[in-house]
Backbone as ProteinMPNN parsed JSONL, in Angstrom:
{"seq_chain_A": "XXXXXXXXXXXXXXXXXXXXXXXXXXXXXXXXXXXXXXXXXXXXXXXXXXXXXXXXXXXXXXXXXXXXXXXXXXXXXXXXXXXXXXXXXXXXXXXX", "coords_chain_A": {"N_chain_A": [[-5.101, 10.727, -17.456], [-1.934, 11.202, -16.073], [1.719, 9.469, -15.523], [4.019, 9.168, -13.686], [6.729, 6.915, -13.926], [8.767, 4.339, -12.438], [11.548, 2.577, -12.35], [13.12, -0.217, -10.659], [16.653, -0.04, -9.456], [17.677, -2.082, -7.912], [15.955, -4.428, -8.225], [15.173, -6.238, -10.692], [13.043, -6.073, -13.034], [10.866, -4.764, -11.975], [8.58, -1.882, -10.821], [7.9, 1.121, -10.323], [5.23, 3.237, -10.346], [3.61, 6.6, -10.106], [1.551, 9.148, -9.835], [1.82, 11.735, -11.825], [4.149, 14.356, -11.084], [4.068, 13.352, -8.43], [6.48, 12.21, -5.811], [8.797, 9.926, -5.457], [9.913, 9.732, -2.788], [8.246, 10.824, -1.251], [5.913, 8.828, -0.657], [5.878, 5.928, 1.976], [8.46, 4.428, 3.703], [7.883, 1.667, 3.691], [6.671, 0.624, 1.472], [9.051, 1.73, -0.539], [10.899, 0.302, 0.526], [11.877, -2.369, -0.942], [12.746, -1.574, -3.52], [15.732, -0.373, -3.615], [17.203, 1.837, -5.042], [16.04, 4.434, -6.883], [15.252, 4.726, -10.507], [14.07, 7.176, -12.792], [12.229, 6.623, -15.913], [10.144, 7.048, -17.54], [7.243, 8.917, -19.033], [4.289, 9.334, -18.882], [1.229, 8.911, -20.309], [-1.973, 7.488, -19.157], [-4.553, 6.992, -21.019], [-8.122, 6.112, -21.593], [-8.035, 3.752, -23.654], [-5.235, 2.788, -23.477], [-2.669, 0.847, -23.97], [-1.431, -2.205, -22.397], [2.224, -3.732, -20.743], [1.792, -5.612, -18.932], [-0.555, -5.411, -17.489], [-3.573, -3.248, -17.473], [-4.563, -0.171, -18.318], [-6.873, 1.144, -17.092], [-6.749, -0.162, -14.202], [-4.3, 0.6, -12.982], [-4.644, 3.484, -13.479], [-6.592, 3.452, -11.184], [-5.69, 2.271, -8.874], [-3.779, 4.21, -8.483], [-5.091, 6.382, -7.974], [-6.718, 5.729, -5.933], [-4.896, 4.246, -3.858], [-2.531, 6.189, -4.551], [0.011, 4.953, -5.371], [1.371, 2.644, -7.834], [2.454, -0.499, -8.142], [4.677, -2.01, -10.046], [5.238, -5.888, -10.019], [8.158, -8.544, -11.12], [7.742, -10.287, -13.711], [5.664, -13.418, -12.707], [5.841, -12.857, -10.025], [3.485, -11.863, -7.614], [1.324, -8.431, -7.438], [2.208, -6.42, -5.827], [-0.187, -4.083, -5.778], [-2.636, -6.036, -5.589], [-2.604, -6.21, -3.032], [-4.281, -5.77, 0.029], [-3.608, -2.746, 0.748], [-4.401, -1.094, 2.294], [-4.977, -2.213, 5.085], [-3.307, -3.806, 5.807], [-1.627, -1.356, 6.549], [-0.17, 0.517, 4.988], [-0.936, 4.078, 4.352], [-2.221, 6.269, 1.898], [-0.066, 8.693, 0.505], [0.211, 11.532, 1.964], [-0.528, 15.407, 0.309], [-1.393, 17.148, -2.857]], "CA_chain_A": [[-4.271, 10.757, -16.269], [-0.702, 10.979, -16.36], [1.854, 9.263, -14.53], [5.557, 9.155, -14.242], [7.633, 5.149, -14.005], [10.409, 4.467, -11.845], [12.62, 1.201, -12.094], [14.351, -0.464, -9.305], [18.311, -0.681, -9.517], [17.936, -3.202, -6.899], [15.431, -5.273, -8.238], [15.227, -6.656, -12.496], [11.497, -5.838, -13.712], [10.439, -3.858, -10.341], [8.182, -0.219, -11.195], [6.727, 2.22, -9.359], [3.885, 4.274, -10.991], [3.162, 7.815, -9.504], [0.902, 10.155, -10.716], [2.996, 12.71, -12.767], [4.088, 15.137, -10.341], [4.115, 12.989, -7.118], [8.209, 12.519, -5.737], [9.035, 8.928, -4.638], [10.501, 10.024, -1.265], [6.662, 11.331, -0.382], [5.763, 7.751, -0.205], [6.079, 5.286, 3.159], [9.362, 3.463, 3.422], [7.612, 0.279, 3.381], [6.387, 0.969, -0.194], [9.844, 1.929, -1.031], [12.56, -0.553, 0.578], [11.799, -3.59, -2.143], [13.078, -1.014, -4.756], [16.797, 0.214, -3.477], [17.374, 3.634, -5.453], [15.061, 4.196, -8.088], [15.482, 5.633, -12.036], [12.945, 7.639, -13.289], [11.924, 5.666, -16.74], [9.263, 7.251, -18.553], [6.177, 9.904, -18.036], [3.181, 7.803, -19.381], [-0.51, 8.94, -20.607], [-2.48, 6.251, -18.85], [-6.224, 6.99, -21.517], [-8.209, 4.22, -21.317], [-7.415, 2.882, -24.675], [-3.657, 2.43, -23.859], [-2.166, -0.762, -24.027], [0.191, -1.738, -21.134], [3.039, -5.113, -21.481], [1.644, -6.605, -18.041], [-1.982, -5.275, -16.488], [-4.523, -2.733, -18.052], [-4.258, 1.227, -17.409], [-8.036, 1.077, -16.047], [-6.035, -0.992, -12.957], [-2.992, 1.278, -12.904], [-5.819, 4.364, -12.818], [-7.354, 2.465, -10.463], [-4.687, 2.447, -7.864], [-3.683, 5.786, -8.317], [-6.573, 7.513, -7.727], [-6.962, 5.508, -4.24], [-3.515, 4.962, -3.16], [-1.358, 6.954, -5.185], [1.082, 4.385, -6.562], [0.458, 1.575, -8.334], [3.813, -1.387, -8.118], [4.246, -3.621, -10.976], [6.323, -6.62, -9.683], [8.318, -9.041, -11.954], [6.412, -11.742, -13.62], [5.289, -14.56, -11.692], [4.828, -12.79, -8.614], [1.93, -11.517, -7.065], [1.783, -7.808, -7.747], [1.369, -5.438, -4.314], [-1.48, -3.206, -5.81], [-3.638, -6.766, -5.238], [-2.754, -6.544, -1.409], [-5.256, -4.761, 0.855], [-2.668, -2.009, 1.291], [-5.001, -0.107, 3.344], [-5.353, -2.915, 6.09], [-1.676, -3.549, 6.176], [-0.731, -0.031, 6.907], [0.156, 1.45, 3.776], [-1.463, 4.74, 3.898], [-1.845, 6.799, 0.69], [0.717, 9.583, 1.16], [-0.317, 12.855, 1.634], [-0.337, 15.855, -0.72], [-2.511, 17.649, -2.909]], "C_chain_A": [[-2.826, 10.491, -16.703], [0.017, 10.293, -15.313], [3.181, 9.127, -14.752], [6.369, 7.43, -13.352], [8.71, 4.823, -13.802], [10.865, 3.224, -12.231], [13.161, 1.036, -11.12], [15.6, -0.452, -10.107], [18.287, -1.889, -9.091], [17.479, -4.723, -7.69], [14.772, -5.784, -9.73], [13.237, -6.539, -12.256], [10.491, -5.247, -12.479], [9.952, -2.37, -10.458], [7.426, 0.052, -10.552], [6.416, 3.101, -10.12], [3.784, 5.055, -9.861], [2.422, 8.735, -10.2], [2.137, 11.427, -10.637], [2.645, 14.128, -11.493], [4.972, 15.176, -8.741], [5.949, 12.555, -7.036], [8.103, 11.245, -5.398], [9.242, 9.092, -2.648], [9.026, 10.583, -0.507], [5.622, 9.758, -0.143], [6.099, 6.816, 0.976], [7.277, 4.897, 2.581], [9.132, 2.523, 3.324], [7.765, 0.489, 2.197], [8.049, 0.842, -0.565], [11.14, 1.111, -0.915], [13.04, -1.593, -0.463], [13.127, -2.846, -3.571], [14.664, -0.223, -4.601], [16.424, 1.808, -4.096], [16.641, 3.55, -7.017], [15.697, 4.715, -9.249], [14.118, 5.798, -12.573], [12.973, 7.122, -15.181], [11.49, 6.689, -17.677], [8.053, 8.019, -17.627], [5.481, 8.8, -19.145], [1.647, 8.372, -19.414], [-1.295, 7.93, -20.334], [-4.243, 6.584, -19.416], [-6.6, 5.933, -21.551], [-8.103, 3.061, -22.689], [-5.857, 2.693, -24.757], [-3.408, 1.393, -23.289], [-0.866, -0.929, -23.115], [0.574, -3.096, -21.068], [2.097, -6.001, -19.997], [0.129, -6.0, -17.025], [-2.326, -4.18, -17.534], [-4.554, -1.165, -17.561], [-5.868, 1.472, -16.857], [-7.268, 0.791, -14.267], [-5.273, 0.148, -12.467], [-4.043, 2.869, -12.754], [-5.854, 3.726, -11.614], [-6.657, 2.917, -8.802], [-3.767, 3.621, -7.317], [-4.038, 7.079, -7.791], [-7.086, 7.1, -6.121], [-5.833, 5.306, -3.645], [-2.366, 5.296, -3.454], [-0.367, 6.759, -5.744], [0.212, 3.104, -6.842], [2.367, 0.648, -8.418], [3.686, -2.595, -9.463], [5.761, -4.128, -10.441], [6.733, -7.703, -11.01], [7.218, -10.251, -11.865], [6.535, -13.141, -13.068], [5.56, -14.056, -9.983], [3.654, -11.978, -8.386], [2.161, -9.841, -6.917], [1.07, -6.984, -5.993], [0.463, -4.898, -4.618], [-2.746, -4.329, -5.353], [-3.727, -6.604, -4.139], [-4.322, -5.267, -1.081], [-4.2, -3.676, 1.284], [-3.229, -1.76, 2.478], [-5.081, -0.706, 5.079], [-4.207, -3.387, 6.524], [-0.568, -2.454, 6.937], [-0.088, 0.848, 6.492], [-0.541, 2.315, 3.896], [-1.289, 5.338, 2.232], [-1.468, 8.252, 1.468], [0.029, 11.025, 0.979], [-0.597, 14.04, 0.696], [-1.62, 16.551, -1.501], [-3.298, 16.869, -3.827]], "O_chain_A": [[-2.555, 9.667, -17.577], [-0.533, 10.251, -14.213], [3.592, 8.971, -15.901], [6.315, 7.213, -12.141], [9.635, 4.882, -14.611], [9.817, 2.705, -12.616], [13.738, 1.957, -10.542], [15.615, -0.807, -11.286], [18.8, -2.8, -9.742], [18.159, -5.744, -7.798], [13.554, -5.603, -9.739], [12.519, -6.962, -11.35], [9.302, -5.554, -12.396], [10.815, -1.526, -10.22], [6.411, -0.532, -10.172], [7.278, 3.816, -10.63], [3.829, 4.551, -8.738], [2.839, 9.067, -11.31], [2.94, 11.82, -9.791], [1.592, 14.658, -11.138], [5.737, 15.939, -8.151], [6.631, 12.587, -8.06], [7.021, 11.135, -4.822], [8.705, 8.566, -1.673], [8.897, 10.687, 0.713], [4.632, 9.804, 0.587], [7.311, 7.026, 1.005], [7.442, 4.899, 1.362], [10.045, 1.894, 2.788], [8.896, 0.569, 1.719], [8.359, -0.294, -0.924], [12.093, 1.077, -1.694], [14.21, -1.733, -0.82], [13.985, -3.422, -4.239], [14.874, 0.593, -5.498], [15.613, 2.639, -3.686], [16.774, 2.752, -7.944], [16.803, 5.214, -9.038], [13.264, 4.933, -12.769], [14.056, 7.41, -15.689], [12.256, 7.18, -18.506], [7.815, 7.977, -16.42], [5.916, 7.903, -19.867], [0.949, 8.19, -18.417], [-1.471, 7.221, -21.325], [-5.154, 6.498, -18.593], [-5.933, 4.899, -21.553], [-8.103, 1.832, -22.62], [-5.265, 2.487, -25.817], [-3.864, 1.026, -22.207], [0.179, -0.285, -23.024], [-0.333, -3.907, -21.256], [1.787, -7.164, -20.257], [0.015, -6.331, -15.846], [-1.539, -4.061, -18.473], [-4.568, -0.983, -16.344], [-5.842, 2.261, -15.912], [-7.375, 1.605, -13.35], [-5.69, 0.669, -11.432], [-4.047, 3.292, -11.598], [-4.76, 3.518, -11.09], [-7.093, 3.662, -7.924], [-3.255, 3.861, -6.223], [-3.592, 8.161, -7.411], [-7.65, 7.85, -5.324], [-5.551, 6.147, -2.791], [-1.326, 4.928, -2.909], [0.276, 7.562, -6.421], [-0.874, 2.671, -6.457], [3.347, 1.313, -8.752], [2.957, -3.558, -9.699], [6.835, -3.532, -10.361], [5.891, -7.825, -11.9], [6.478, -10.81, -11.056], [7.57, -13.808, -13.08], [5.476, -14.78, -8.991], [2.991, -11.517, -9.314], [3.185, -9.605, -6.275], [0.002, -7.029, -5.383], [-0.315, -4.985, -3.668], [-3.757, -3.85, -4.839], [-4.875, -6.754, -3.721], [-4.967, -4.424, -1.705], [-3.91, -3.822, 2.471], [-2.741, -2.092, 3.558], [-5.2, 0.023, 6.064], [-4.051, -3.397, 7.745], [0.523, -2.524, 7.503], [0.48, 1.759, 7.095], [-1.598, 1.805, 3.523], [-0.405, 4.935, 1.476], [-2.019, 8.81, 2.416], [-0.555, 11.451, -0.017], [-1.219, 13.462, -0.195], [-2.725, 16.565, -0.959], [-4.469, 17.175, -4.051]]}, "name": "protein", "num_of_chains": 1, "seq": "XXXXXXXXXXXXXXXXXXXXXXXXXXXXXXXXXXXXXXXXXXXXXXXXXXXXXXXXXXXXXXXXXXXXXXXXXXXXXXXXXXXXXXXXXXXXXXXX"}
């Protein structure tokens, strides 16, 4: 699975994972206000032997594959992919 790795401007150690392809702006604005204006980073082979600085690309799969991004927040907080998005009101955004 591939996936392409935004950065916040706004916000020091703040990434949004998308599967390679997907646009930021096709995501909710919830999802997206935390992160001001994004920079696209890096495209990213997530096989399951790849080694990642802060969670496991099983996880980062994981979240992808059910709701289409995956958020890594800086360390020591609590990262949004743990929330119940789905029960919050995050849908996963449309698309093919």
């Amino acid at each position: 699975m591939h996936c392409t790795i935004y950065k916040s401007l706004k916000k020091a150690d703040l990434y949004l994972f998308l599967p390679k392809g997907t646009l930021p702006e096709t995501l909710d604005a919830t999802i997206l206000a935390p992160f001001g204006r994004l920079e696209e980073v890096m495209h990213l082979d997530l096989s399951v032997d790849r080694a990642l600085a802060r969670t496991d690309a099983a996880t980062v799969r994981h979240y992808l594959s059910t709701l289409g991004f995956y958020v890594q927040t800086p360390p020591g907080s609590q990262n949004w992919a743990h929330w119940d998005n789905l029960k919050a009101g995050i849908a996963r955004p449309a698309g093919p």
